[in-house]
mmCIF file of C-alpha atoms in Angstrom:
data_model
loop_
_atom_site.group_PDB
_atom_site.id
_atom_site.type_symbol
_atom_site.label_atom_id
_atom_site.label_comp_id
_atom_site.label_asym_id
_atom_site.label_seq_id
_atom_site.Cartn_x
_atom_site.Cartn_y
_atom_site.Cartn_z
ATOM 1 C CA GLY A 1 120.186 0.581 -18.894
ATOM 2 C CA LEU A 2 120.145 -2.851 -20.482
ATOM 3 C CA ASP A 3 118.228 -4.429 -17.603
ATOM 4 C CA ASN A 4 115.432 -1.889 -17.998
ATOM 5 C CA GLU A 5 115.274 -2.566 -21.762
ATOM 6 C CA LEU A 6 115.100 -6.325 -21.141
ATOM 7 C CA ASN A 7 112.369 -5.876 -18.541
ATOM 8 C CA GLU A 8 110.419 -3.653 -20.935
ATOM 9 C CA THR A 9 110.756 -6.292 -23.688
ATOM 10 C CA ASP A 10 109.564 -9.056 -21.346
ATOM 11 C CA GLU A 11 106.622 -6.927 -20.259
ATOM 12 C CA LYS A 12 105.531 -6.266 -23.860
ATOM 13 C CA ALA A 13 105.867 -9.977 -24.647
ATOM 14 C CA THR A 14 103.337 -10.830 -21.939
ATOM 15 C CA MET A 15 100.937 -7.924 -22.514
ATOM 16 C CA GLN A 16 97.363 -8.879 -23.280
ATOM 17 C CA ILE A 17 94.812 -7.143 -25.448
ATOM 18 C CA THR A 18 91.047 -7.588 -25.489
ATOM 19 C CA LEU A 19 89.153 -7.594 -28.763
ATOM 20 C CA VAL A 20 85.441 -6.865 -28.529
ATOM 21 C CA SER A 21 82.788 -7.854 -31.066
ATOM 22 C CA ASN A 22 79.645 -5.987 -32.089
ATOM 23 C CA GLU A 23 77.703 -8.090 -29.588
ATOM 24 C CA LYS A 24 80.177 -7.095 -26.842
ATOM 25 C CA HIS A 25 81.763 -10.551 -26.593
ATOM 26 C CA ARG A 26 85.370 -10.243 -25.447
ATOM 27 C CA PHE A 27 88.402 -12.198 -26.599
ATOM 28 C CA LYS A 28 91.735 -11.837 -24.812
ATOM 29 C CA LEU A 29 95.057 -12.735 -26.397
ATOM 30 C CA PRO A 30 98.716 -11.633 -26.335
ATOM 31 C CA ILE A 31 99.323 -8.309 -28.049
ATOM 32 C CA LYS A 32 102.231 -9.837 -29.986
ATOM 33 C CA HIS A 33 99.708 -12.206 -31.603
ATOM 34 C CA ALA A 34 97.142 -9.497 -32.332
ATOM 35 C CA THR A 35 99.591 -7.172 -34.069
ATOM 36 C CA ILE A 36 99.460 -9.206 -37.282
ATOM 37 C CA SER A 37 96.540 -6.815 -37.774
ATOM 38 C CA ASN A 38 98.211 -3.680 -39.063
ATOM 39 C CA VAL A 39 95.393 -1.592 -37.588
ATOM 40 C CA ILE A 40 96.144 -2.940 -34.093
ATOM 41 C CA LYS A 41 99.888 -2.649 -34.648
ATOM 42 C CA VAL A 42 99.683 1.034 -35.583
ATOM 43 C CA ALA A 43 97.299 1.815 -32.715
ATOM 44 C CA PHE A 44 99.550 0.070 -30.207
ATOM 45 C CA GLU A 45 102.713 1.756 -31.482
ATOM 46 C CA GLU A 46 101.071 5.158 -31.123
ATOM 47 C CA ASP A 47 99.947 4.521 -27.551
ATOM 48 C CA ASP A 48 100.595 1.170 -25.865
ATOM 49 C CA THR A 49 98.605 2.058 -22.750
ATOM 50 C CA SER A 50 95.207 3.155 -24.044
ATOM 51 C CA HIS A 51 94.743 0.497 -26.717
ATOM 52 C CA ARG A 52 94.459 -2.570 -24.503
ATOM 53 C CA GLU A 53 90.868 -3.005 -25.683
ATOM 54 C CA ILE A 54 89.761 -2.595 -29.284
ATOM 55 C CA THR A 55 86.261 -3.035 -30.676
ATOM 56 C CA PHE A 56 86.027 -4.847 -34.001
ATOM 57 C CA ASP A 57 83.137 -3.948 -36.267
ATOM 58 C CA CYS A 58 82.137 -7.564 -36.879
ATOM 59 C CA PRO A 59 79.998 -10.340 -35.358
ATOM 60 C CA SER A 60 81.282 -12.486 -32.489
ATOM 61 C CA LYS A 61 81.630 -15.597 -34.658
ATOM 62 C CA THR A 62 83.798 -13.723 -37.153
ATOM 63 C CA LEU A 63 85.974 -12.243 -34.416
ATOM 64 C CA GLU A 64 86.341 -15.657 -32.789
ATOM 65 C CA ARG A 65 87.762 -16.951 -36.057
ATOM 66 C CA ILE A 66 90.099 -13.983 -36.389
ATOM 67 C CA VAL A 67 91.408 -14.596 -32.865
ATOM 68 C CA ALA A 68 91.915 -18.304 -33.644
ATOM 69 C CA TYR A 69 93.934 -17.316 -36.706
ATOM 70 C CA MET A 70 95.994 -14.802 -34.716
ATOM 71 C CA LYS A 71 96.806 -17.370 -32.038
ATOM 72 C CA LYS A 72 97.833 -19.898 -34.655
ATOM 73 C CA CYS A 73 100.181 -17.414 -36.324
ATOM 74 C CA GLU A 74 101.728 -16.298 -33.001
ATOM 75 C CA GLY A 75 102.617 -12.917 -34.449
ATOM 76 C CA GLU A 76 104.100 -14.151 -37.729
ATOM 77 C CA GLU A 77 102.143 -14.891 -40.880
ATOM 78 C CA THR A 78 103.812 -17.568 -42.972
ATOM 79 C CA ILE A 79 101.158 -18.337 -45.582
ATOM 80 C CA LYS A 80 102.189 -17.634 -49.162
ATOM 81 C CA ILE A 81 100.056 -18.460 -52.169
ATOM 82 C CA ASP A 82 101.404 -18.227 -55.690
ATOM 83 C CA SER A 83 99.522 -16.261 -58.319
ATOM 84 C CA PRO A 84 98.097 -17.183 -60.732
ATOM 85 C CA LEU A 85 96.590 -20.237 -59.061
ATOM 86 C CA LYS A 86 97.614 -23.483 -60.685
ATOM 87 C CA ILE A 87 96.556 -27.099 -60.353
ATOM 88 C CA HIS A 88 99.558 -28.918 -58.981
ATOM 89 C CA GLU A 89 100.506 -32.469 -59.887
ATOM 90 C CA ASN A 90 98.474 -35.083 -58.015
ATOM 91 C CA SER A 91 96.044 -32.421 -56.813
ATOM 92 C CA GLY A 92 93.047 -34.564 -57.645
ATOM 93 C CA LYS A 93 89.845 -33.230 -59.154
ATOM 94 C CA GLU A 94 87.975 -32.355 -55.969
ATOM 95 C CA LEU A 95 88.016 -28.667 -55.021
ATOM 96 C CA LYS A 96 89.102 -29.490 -51.454
ATOM 97 C CA GLU A 97 92.136 -31.412 -52.709
ATOM 98 C CA ILE A 98 93.053 -28.570 -55.054
ATOM 99 C CA TRP A 99 92.692 -26.044 -52.235
ATOM 100 C CA VAL A 100 94.980 -28.008 -49.896
ATOM 101 C CA LYS A 101 97.656 -28.095 -52.607
ATOM 102 C CA ILE A 102 97.262 -24.359 -53.241
ATOM 103 C CA CYS A 103 97.875 -23.609 -49.548
ATOM 104 C CA GLY A 104 101.078 -25.615 -49.766
ATOM 105 C CA PRO A 105 103.047 -28.000 -47.529
ATOM 106 C CA GLY A 106 102.917 -27.283 -43.813
ATOM 107 C CA HIS A 107 99.698 -25.290 -44.075
ATOM 108 C CA GLY A 108 97.147 -28.007 -43.484
ATOM 109 C CA TRP A 109 95.669 -26.044 -40.582
ATOM 110 C CA HIS A 110 95.160 -22.978 -42.777
ATOM 111 C CA ALA A 111 93.562 -25.066 -45.529
ATOM 112 C CA ASP A 112 91.097 -26.778 -43.173
ATOM 113 C CA PHE A 113 90.382 -23.551 -41.284
ATOM 114 C CA MET A 114 89.393 -21.677 -44.431
ATOM 115 C CA TRP A 115 87.604 -24.598 -46.073
ATOM 116 C CA ASN A 116 85.303 -25.108 -43.092
ATOM 117 C CA ILE A 117 84.443 -21.408 -42.945
ATOM 118 C CA ALA A 118 83.922 -21.168 -46.705
ATOM 119 C CA LYS A 119 81.253 -23.880 -46.607
ATOM 120 C CA ASN A 120 79.002 -21.032 -45.499
ATOM 121 C CA ARG A 121 79.374 -18.347 -48.144
ATOM 122 C CA ILE A 122 77.953 -15.551 -45.966
ATOM 123 C CA GLU A 123 80.410 -16.377 -43.163
ATOM 124 C CA LEU A 124 83.246 -16.305 -45.692
ATOM 125 C CA ALA A 125 82.126 -12.865 -46.873
ATOM 126 C CA LYS A 126 82.044 -11.552 -43.298
ATOM 127 C CA LEU A 127 85.549 -12.850 -42.614
ATOM 128 C CA THR A 128 86.872 -11.393 -45.872
ATOM 129 C CA LYS A 129 85.438 -7.973 -45.033
ATOM 130 C CA ALA A 130 86.952 -8.002 -41.527
ATOM 131 C CA ALA A 131 90.355 -9.210 -42.731
ATOM 132 C CA ASP A 132 90.432 -6.341 -45.213
ATOM 133 C CA GLN A 133 89.127 -3.727 -42.771
ATOM 134 C CA TYR A 134 91.667 -4.613 -40.071
ATOM 135 C CA GLU A 135 94.518 -5.272 -42.514
ATOM 136 C CA ILE A 136 95.277 -8.893 -41.628
ATOM 137 C CA LYS A 137 97.313 -9.609 -44.711
ATOM 138 C CA GLY A 138 97.664 -13.394 -44.578
ATOM 139 C CA LEU A 139 94.046 -13.972 -43.639
ATOM 140 C CA LEU A 140 92.862 -11.715 -46.453
ATOM 141 C CA LEU A 141 95.107 -13.629 -48.859
ATOM 142 C CA LEU A 142 93.464 -16.878 -47.788
ATOM 143 C CA CYS A 143 89.970 -15.429 -48.198
ATOM 144 C CA VAL A 144 90.619 -14.037 -51.660
ATOM 145 C CA SER A 145 92.438 -17.193 -52.750
ATOM 146 C CA ILE A 146 89.621 -19.542 -51.774
ATOM 147 C CA TYR A 147 87.167 -17.360 -53.714
ATOM 148 C CA ALA A 148 89.513 -17.593 -56.697
ATOM 149 C CA THR A 149 89.822 -21.364 -56.255
ATOM 150 C CA PHE A 150 86.056 -21.775 -56.325
ATOM 151 C CA LEU A 151 85.728 -19.718 -59.487
ATOM 152 C CA LYS A 152 88.733 -21.035 -61.371
ATOM 153 C CA PHE A 153 88.487 -24.759 -60.673
ATOM 154 C CA CYS A 154 84.781 -25.479 -60.341
ATOM 155 C CA PRO A 155 83.020 -27.144 -63.306
ATOM 156 C CA LEU A 156 81.810 -24.628 -65.857
ATOM 157 C CA ASP A 157 78.196 -25.625 -65.249
ATOM 158 C CA ASP A 158 78.540 -24.563 -61.601
ATOM 159 C CA ILE A 159 80.096 -21.145 -62.201
ATOM 160 C CA ASP A 160 76.799 -19.301 -61.688
ATOM 161 C CA ARG A 161 76.095 -20.916 -58.309
ATOM 162 C CA ILE A 162 79.456 -21.685 -56.695
ATOM 163 C CA LEU A 163 79.297 -18.465 -54.638
ATOM 164 C CA ASP A 164 75.550 -18.533 -53.972
ATOM 165 C CA PRO A 165 75.112 -16.760 -50.586
ATOM 166 C CA LYS A 166 72.428 -19.287 -49.675
ATOM 167 C CA ILE A 167 75.025 -22.071 -49.431
ATOM 168 C CA THR A 168 75.518 -22.917 -45.753
ATOM 169 C CA ASP A 169 77.108 -26.372 -45.742
ATOM 170 C CA GLY A 170 79.330 -26.433 -48.819
ATOM 171 C CA ASN A 171 76.747 -28.216 -50.947
ATOM 172 C CA LEU A 172 75.685 -26.438 -54.112
ATOM 173 C CA LEU A 173 72.015 -25.613 -54.417
ATOM 174 C CA PRO A 174 69.959 -26.221 -57.571
ATOM 175 C CA HIS A 175 70.412 -23.637 -60.285
ATOM 176 C CA ARG A 176 68.924 -20.400 -59.022
ATOM 177 C CA GLU A 177 65.514 -19.525 -60.407
ATOM 178 C CA ASP A 178 66.300 -15.825 -60.449
ATOM 179 C CA LEU A 179 69.241 -16.481 -62.776
ATOM 180 C CA LYS A 180 67.041 -18.613 -65.014
ATOM 181 C CA ASP A 181 64.545 -15.772 -65.189
ATOM 182 C CA THR A 182 67.366 -13.380 -66.048
ATOM 183 C CA ASP A 183 68.511 -15.666 -68.857
ATOM 184 C CA LEU A 184 64.965 -15.786 -70.242
ATOM 185 C CA ARG A 185 64.668 -12.007 -70.128
ATOM 186 C CA GLU A 186 67.988 -11.699 -71.965
ATOM 187 C CA GLU A 187 66.777 -14.138 -74.627
ATOM 188 C CA GLU A 188 63.613 -12.100 -75.073
ATOM 189 C CA TYR A 189 65.660 -8.924 -75.299
ATOM 190 C CA ASP A 190 67.846 -10.452 -77.984
ATOM 191 C CA GLN A 191 64.854 -11.333 -80.161
ATOM 192 C CA PRO A 192 64.253 -8.861 -83.023
ATOM 193 C CA LYS A 193 61.483 -6.457 -82.113
ATOM 194 C CA LYS A 194 58.408 -6.297 -84.328
ATOM 195 C CA SER A 195 57.776 -2.992 -86.025
ATOM 196 C CA ASN A 196 54.530 -1.050 -85.833
ATOM 197 C CA ASP A 197 53.915 -1.950 -89.482
ATOM 198 C CA ASP A 198 53.986 -5.648 -88.558
ATOM 199 C CA GLU A 199 51.434 -5.016 -85.814
ATOM 200 C CA LYS A 200 49.189 -3.120 -88.229
ATOM 201 C CA ARG A 201 49.298 -5.952 -90.747
ATOM 202 C CA LYS A 202 48.083 -8.348 -88.030
ATOM 203 C CA VAL A 203 45.072 -6.102 -87.400
#
């Protein structure tokens, strides 16, 4: 009867799930928090007894961040980011200030969380891949939006290096030599080619 339904609801509310990384590190959290991942939600709905442990195909550091995000959301994702991205009034000119405004009021934790991860471009890529693979909608929105923020609001001169995978601390590196070489090759390609007749005249 009703008592049994209430007991079942209470039991599900306190159920724990363990998420395991590629390196076999384990992270335990309430299932109600983890089900913001649609992959976990579907697996749990199909069989709530055998899916108490799920292996994520990602490094431990990435999974640790996913778990932190899940715990913060407590089973409900509230982040909403308008598209297209716009510079709001009083946003300032610094990318960090613009990003905080894009995340919106009440989402300071989300803004700082993503900004600190995105300082390392490889770590941001890993998180983006995992958020997409495990269908964590709000987290994926944050990942994609910070990429878009970098590209849309950085100075034009920095567009070719803002997403350089060698960036590990948020500081842009000097213009990449490989891109300079590419530009030179393109300039050479654009030059009119000399005909065989021209070469013969030289001889």
